[in-house]
């Protein structure tokens, strides 16, 4: 397995919320990331669609992985925006993110989220975010 993907999976494994949801990092290269999540019943809202919070979580994490690998420094999400384009129904959610621009202090990233069903992939949300380099931590 690629060393960067292995490192990314270790980072994802340290996020207890990601572990709780069962998120998988299936691809990671400089400036590109793919996260996948099985769409279980307890992640759906009252109409049977994936809850918007689940889609936002996937976008946030995928954007941050893409930005962090593009900048090659520890990062956090500075901001992001998401558009829900259709109800997310299916078996799995797939978030594909890429860095559009990366500088020394921030990266602008784009993410498309797809719902996977027996019929194939359907675009369900689009997000864009700014990923910021973390300042060095001061010893206390």
Tab-separated table of N, CA, C and O in Angstrom, residues 25-93:
chain	number	residue	atom	x	y	z
A	25	UNK	N	-10.983	5.666	3.869
A	25	UNK	CA	-10.170	6.450	2.942
A	25	UNK	C	-9.688	5.468	1.877
A	25	UNK	O	-8.909	4.570	2.166
A	26	UNK	N	-10.199	5.620	0.650
A	26	UNK	CA	-9.903	4.639	-0.391
A	26	UNK	C	-8.861	5.113	-1.399
A	26	UNK	O	-8.340	4.303	-2.165
A	27	UNK	N	-8.576	6.418	-1.402
A	27	UNK	CA	-7.538	6.954	-2.299
A	27	UNK	C	-6.961	8.210	-1.656
A	27	UNK	O	-7.695	9.025	-1.101
A	28	UNK	N	-5.654	8.357	-1.751
A	28	UNK	CA	-4.997	9.567	-1.278
A	28	UNK	C	-3.703	9.754	-2.063
A	28	UNK	O	-2.843	8.877	-2.085
A	29	UNK	N	-3.612	10.886	-2.735
A	29	UNK	CA	-2.391	11.284	-3.424
A	29	UNK	C	-2.284	12.794	-3.256
A	29	UNK	O	-3.259	13.433	-2.841
A	30	UNK	N	-1.130	13.397	-3.537
A	30	UNK	CA	-1.007	14.834	-3.308
A	30	UNK	C	-2.110	15.632	-4.017
A	30	UNK	O	-2.225	15.610	-5.234
A	31	UNK	N	-2.956	16.263	-3.212
A	31	UNK	CA	-4.030	17.091	-3.737
A	31	UNK	C	-5.315	16.369	-4.086
A	31	UNK	O	-6.261	17.003	-4.544
A	32	UNK	N	-5.384	15.068	-3.875
A	32	UNK	CA	-6.578	14.284	-4.202
A	32	UNK	C	-6.906	13.313	-3.073
A	32	UNK	O	-6.003	12.662	-2.531
A	33	UNK	N	-8.213	13.208	-2.764
A	33	UNK	CA	-8.642	12.278	-1.722
A	33	UNK	C	-10.021	11.723	-2.056
A	33	UNK	O	-10.855	12.418	-2.642
A	34	UNK	N	-10.243	10.462	-1.680
A	34	UNK	CA	-11.556	9.840	-1.832
A	34	UNK	C	-11.914	9.167	-0.521
A	34	UNK	O	-11.157	8.329	-0.013
A	35	UNK	N	-13.054	9.568	0.032
A	35	UNK	CA	-13.610	8.951	1.235
A	35	UNK	C	-14.895	8.242	0.849
A	35	UNK	O	-15.668	8.745	0.019
A	36	UNK	N	-15.147	7.088	1.484
A	36	UNK	CA	-16.369	6.339	1.222
A	36	UNK	C	-17.019	5.952	2.545
A	36	UNK	O	-16.338	5.760	3.551
A	37	UNK	N	-18.349	5.853	2.482
A	37	UNK	CA	-19.125	5.551	3.681
A	37	UNK	C	-20.338	4.729	3.293
A	37	UNK	O	-21.093	5.122	2.389
A	38	UNK	N	-20.516	3.580	3.937
A	38	UNK	CA	-21.724	2.776	3.708
A	38	UNK	C	-22.904	3.546	4.270
A	38	UNK	O	-22.856	4.039	5.399
A	39	UNK	N	-23.967	3.672	3.498
A	39	UNK	CA	-25.134	4.454	3.904
A	39	UNK	C	-26.086	3.560	4.706
A	39	UNK	O	-26.991	2.932	4.172
A	40	UNK	N	-25.832	3.523	6.020
A	40	UNK	CA	-26.651	2.732	6.936
A	40	UNK	C	-27.937	3.490	7.264
A	40	UNK	O	-28.002	4.708	7.131
A	41	UNK	N	-28.939	2.763	7.714
A	41	UNK	CA	-30.226	3.369	8.036
A	41	UNK	C	-30.118	4.481	9.074
A	41	UNK	O	-30.828	5.480	8.989
A	42	UNK	N	-29.225	4.336	10.053
A	42	UNK	CA	-29.134	5.355	11.104
A	42	UNK	C	-28.413	6.627	10.647
A	42	UNK	O	-28.268	7.571	11.420
A	43	UNK	N	-27.994	6.686	9.382
A	43	UNK	CA	-27.398	7.897	8.818
A	43	UNK	C	-28.384	8.630	7.899
A	43	UNK	O	-28.043	9.622	7.279
A	44	UNK	N	-29.622	8.124	7.864
A	44	UNK	CA	-30.645	8.709	6.999
A	44	UNK	C	-31.581	9.602	7.810
A	44	UNK	O	-31.786	9.376	8.995
A	45	UNK	N	-32.160	10.590	7.136
A	45	UNK	CA	-33.157	11.428	7.797
A	45	UNK	C	-34.542	10.815	7.609
A	45	UNK	O	-34.657	9.707	7.075
A	46	UNK	N	-35.586	11.517	8.048
A	46	UNK	CA	-36.937	10.956	8.098
A	46	UNK	C	-37.509	10.553	6.739
A	46	UNK	O	-38.412	9.723	6.670
A	47	UNK	N	-36.998	11.092	5.637
A	47	UNK	CA	-37.490	10.737	4.305
A	47	UNK	C	-36.666	9.633	3.637
A	47	UNK	O	-36.908	9.304	2.481
A	48	UNK	N	-35.684	9.117	4.351
A	48	UNK	CA	-34.873	8.029	3.822
A	48	UNK	C	-33.610	8.454	3.093
A	48	UNK	O	-32.854	7.617	2.627
A	49	UNK	N	-33.361	9.779	2.997
A	49	UNK	CA	-32.145	10.277	2.356
A	49	UNK	C	-31.020	10.328	3.383
A	49	UNK	O	-31.270	10.420	4.582
A	50	UNK	N	-29.779	10.346	2.900
A	50	UNK	CA	-28.653	10.585	3.809
A	50	UNK	C	-28.861	11.947	4.464
A	50	UNK	O	-29.249	12.916	3.803
A	51	UNK	N	-28.633	12.029	5.742
A	51	UNK	CA	-28.761	13.289	6.469
A	51	UNK	C	-27.736	14.288	5.926
A	51	UNK	O	-26.597	13.915	5.628
A	52	UNK	N	-28.132	15.547	5.803
A	52	UNK	CA	-27.233	16.583	5.304
A	52	UNK	C	-25.959	16.702	6.120
A	52	UNK	O	-24.900	17.016	5.587
A	53	UNK	N	-26.046	16.436	7.407
A	53	UNK	CA	-24.856	16.485	8.261
A	53	UNK	C	-23.834	15.427	7.881
A	53	UNK	O	-22.627	15.657	7.999
A	54	UNK	N	-24.293	14.291	7.419
A	54	UNK	CA	-23.386	13.228	6.980
A	54	UNK	C	-22.661	13.662	5.707
A	54	UNK	O	-21.451	13.482	5.581
A	55	UNK	N	-23.404	14.263	4.776
A	55	UNK	CA	-22.776	14.756	3.548
A	55	UNK	C	-21.781	15.869	3.859
A	55	UNK	O	-20.683	15.908	3.291
A	56	UNK	N	-22.149	16.767	4.770
A	56	UNK	CA	-21.235	17.855	5.152
A	56	UNK	C	-19.976	17.314	5.811
A	56	UNK	O	-18.871	17.788	5.538
A	57	UNK	N	-20.135	16.327	6.681
A	57	UNK	CA	-18.976	15.697	7.321
A	57	UNK	C	-18.030	15.123	6.256
A	57	UNK	O	-16.814	15.331	6.315
A	58	UNK	N	-18.586	14.370	5.291
A	58	UNK	CA	-17.748	13.776	4.247
A	58	UNK	C	-17.023	14.847	3.435
A	58	UNK	O	-15.828	14.713	3.138
A	59	UNK	N	-17.745	15.905	3.068
A	59	UNK	CA	-17.121	16.990	2.302
A	59	UNK	C	-15.991	17.630	3.103
A	59	UNK	O	-14.889	17.821	2.582
A	60	UNK	N	-16.256	17.963	4.346
A	60	UNK	CA	-15.254	18.603	5.209
A	60	UNK	C	-13.991	17.752	5.286
A	60	UNK	O	-12.876	18.247	5.074
A	61	UNK	N	-14.146	16.484	5.558
A	61	UNK	CA	-12.974	15.617	5.716
A	61	UNK	C	-12.233	15.410	4.391
A	61	UNK	O	-11.007	15.451	4.348
A	62	UNK	N	-12.979	15.200	3.313
A	62	UNK	CA	-12.326	14.988	2.015
A	62	UNK	C	-11.581	16.245	1.567
A	62	UNK	O	-10.449	16.163	1.074
A	63	UNK	N	-12.202	17.408	1.748
A	63	UNK	CA	-11.543	18.673	1.405
A	63	UNK	C	-10.238	18.835	2.191
A	63	UNK	O	-9.214	19.259	1.643
A	64	UNK	N	-10.276	18.491	3.464
A	64	UNK	CA	-9.100	18.661	4.320
A	64	UNK	C	-7.983	17.693	3.937
A	64	UNK	O	-6.812	18.069	3.908
A	65	UNK	N	-8.333	16.460	3.616
A	65	UNK	CA	-7.309	15.517	3.154
A	65	UNK	C	-6.687	15.999	1.839
A	65	UNK	O	-5.472	15.938	1.666
A	66	UNK	N	-7.500	16.484	0.921
A	66	UNK	CA	-6.972	16.972	-0.358
A	66	UNK	C	-6.060	18.178	-0.141
A	66	UNK	O	-4.953	18.245	-0.683
A	67	UNK	N	-6.515	19.133	0.667
A	67	UNK	CA	-5.711	20.330	0.930
A	67	UNK	C	-4.441	20.033	1.694
A	67	UNK	O	-3.374	20.575	1.397
A	68	UNK	N	-4.538	19.168	2.686
A	68	UNK	CA	-3.363	18.823	3.487
A	68	UNK	C	-2.284	18.121	2.682
A	68	UNK	O	-1.097	18.412	2.825
A	69	UNK	N	-2.700	17.223	1.803
A	69	UNK	CA	-1.697	16.524	0.994
A	69	UNK	C	-1.123	17.430	-0.091
A	69	UNK	O	0.029	17.262	-0.487
A	70	UNK	N	-1.897	18.407	-0.548
A	70	UNK	CA	-1.372	19.364	-1.530
A	70	UNK	C	-0.348	20.287	-0.885
A	70	UNK	O	0.673	20.612	-1.491
A	71	UNK	N	-0.617	20.718	0.343
A	71	UNK	CA	0.273	21.652	1.029
A	71	UNK	C	1.402	20.955	1.778
A	71	UNK	O	2.409	21.562	2.104
A	72	UNK	N	1.209	19.687	2.110
A	72	UNK	CA	2.189	18.867	2.821
A	72	UNK	C	2.557	19.423	4.188
A	72	UNK	O	3.725	19.381	4.600
A	73	UNK	N	1.539	19.961	4.877
A	73	UNK	CA	1.700	20.429	6.253
A	73	UNK	C	0.419	20.083	7.013
A	73	UNK	O	-0.611	19.823	6.392
A	74	UNK	N	0.459	20.092	8.355
A	74	UNK	CA	-0.781	19.890	9.114
A	74	UNK	C	-1.769	21.025	8.822
A	74	UNK	O	-1.376	22.196	8.741
A	75	UNK	N	-3.038	20.675	8.649
A	75	UNK	CA	-4.047	21.654	8.247
A	75	UNK	C	-5.343	21.496	9.042
A	75	UNK	O	-5.559	20.475	9.692
A	76	UNK	N	-6.185	22.522	8.927
A	76	UNK	CA	-7.552	22.494	9.439
A	76	UNK	C	-8.442	23.157	8.391
A	76	UNK	O	-7.963	23.912	7.542
A	77	UNK	N	-9.720	22.883	8.483
A	77	UNK	CA	-10.671	23.548	7.596
A	77	UNK	C	-10.888	24.966	8.090
A	77	UNK	O	-11.211	25.182	9.260
A	78	UNK	N	-10.730	25.934	7.200
A	78	UNK	CA	-10.994	27.330	7.539
A	78	UNK	C	-12.460	27.650	7.280
A	78	UNK	O	-13.111	28.322	8.069
A	79	UNK	N	-12.970	27.181	6.148
A	79	UNK	CA	-14.392	27.348	5.822
A	79	UNK	C	-14.738	26.413	4.679
A	79	UNK	O	-13.878	25.977	3.947
A	80	UNK	N	-16.039	26.095	4.571
A	80	UNK	CA	-16.499	25.391	3.382
A	80	UNK	C	-17.980	25.643	3.174
A	80	UNK	O	-18.702	26.028	4.077
A	81	UNK	N	-18.383	25.450	1.946
A	81	UNK	CA	-19.769	25.642	1.521
A	81	UNK	C	-20.188	24.370	0.804
A	81	UNK	O	-19.395	23.755	0.104
A	82	UNK	N	-21.444	23.993	0.996
A	82	UNK	CA	-21.945	22.794	0.333
A	82	UNK	C	-23.284	23.094	-0.319
A	82	UNK	O	-24.096	23.835	0.229
A	83	UNK	N	-23.473	22.537	-1.496
A	83	UNK	CA	-24.762	22.584	-2.187
A	83	UNK	C	-25.272	21.152	-2.308
A	83	UNK	O	-24.572	20.299	-2.856
A	84	UNK	N	-26.472	20.919	-1.800
A	84	UNK	CA	-27.123	19.625	-1.959
A	84	UNK	C	-27.882	19.689	-3.282
A	84	UNK	O	-28.770	20.512	-3.434
A	85	UNK	N	-27.532	18.838	-4.232
A	85	UNK	CA	-28.150	18.939	-5.552
A	85	UNK	C	-29.288	17.947	-5.774
A	85	UNK	O	-30.131	18.177	-6.638
A	86	UNK	N	-29.314	16.872	-5.008
A	86	UNK	CA	-30.447	15.939	-5.061
A	86	UNK	C	-30.364	15.025	-3.840
A	86	UNK	O	-29.315	14.909	-3.216
A	87	UNK	N	-31.466	14.376	-3.485
A	87	UNK	CA	-31.452	13.481	-2.326
A	87	UNK	C	-30.418	12.365	-2.482
A	87	UNK	O	-30.274	11.790	-3.564
A	88	UNK	N	-29.709	12.090	-1.413
A	88	UNK	CA	-28.685	11.041	-1.418
A	88	UNK	C	-29.316	9.732	-0.966
A	88	UNK	O	-29.580	9.530	0.216
A	89	UNK	N	-29.601	8.873	-1.934
A	89	UNK	CA	-30.148	7.548	-1.648
A	89	UNK	C	-29.258	6.517	-2.321
A	89	UNK	O	-28.668	6.776	-3.364
A	90	UNK	N	-29.142	5.368	-1.699
A	90	UNK	CA	-28.311	4.323	-2.274
A	90	UNK	C	-27.652	3.507	-1.188
A	90	UNK	O	-28.080	3.503	-0.033
A	91	UNK	N	-26.584	2.851	-1.577
A	91	UNK	CA	-25.881	1.935	-0.687
A	91	UNK	C	-24.652	2.557	-0.038
A	91	UNK	O	-24.269	2.187	1.061
A	92	UNK	N	-24.019	3.491	-0.758
A	92	UNK	CA	-22.744	4.069	-0.331
A	92	UNK	C	-22.663	5.511	-0.751
A	92	UNK	O	-23.253	5.922	-1.741
A	93	UNK	N	-21.878	6.283	0.001
A	93	UNK	CA	-21.553	7.658	-0.371
A	93	UNK	C	-20.070	7.699	-0.703
A	93	UNK	O	-19.248	7.076	-0.014
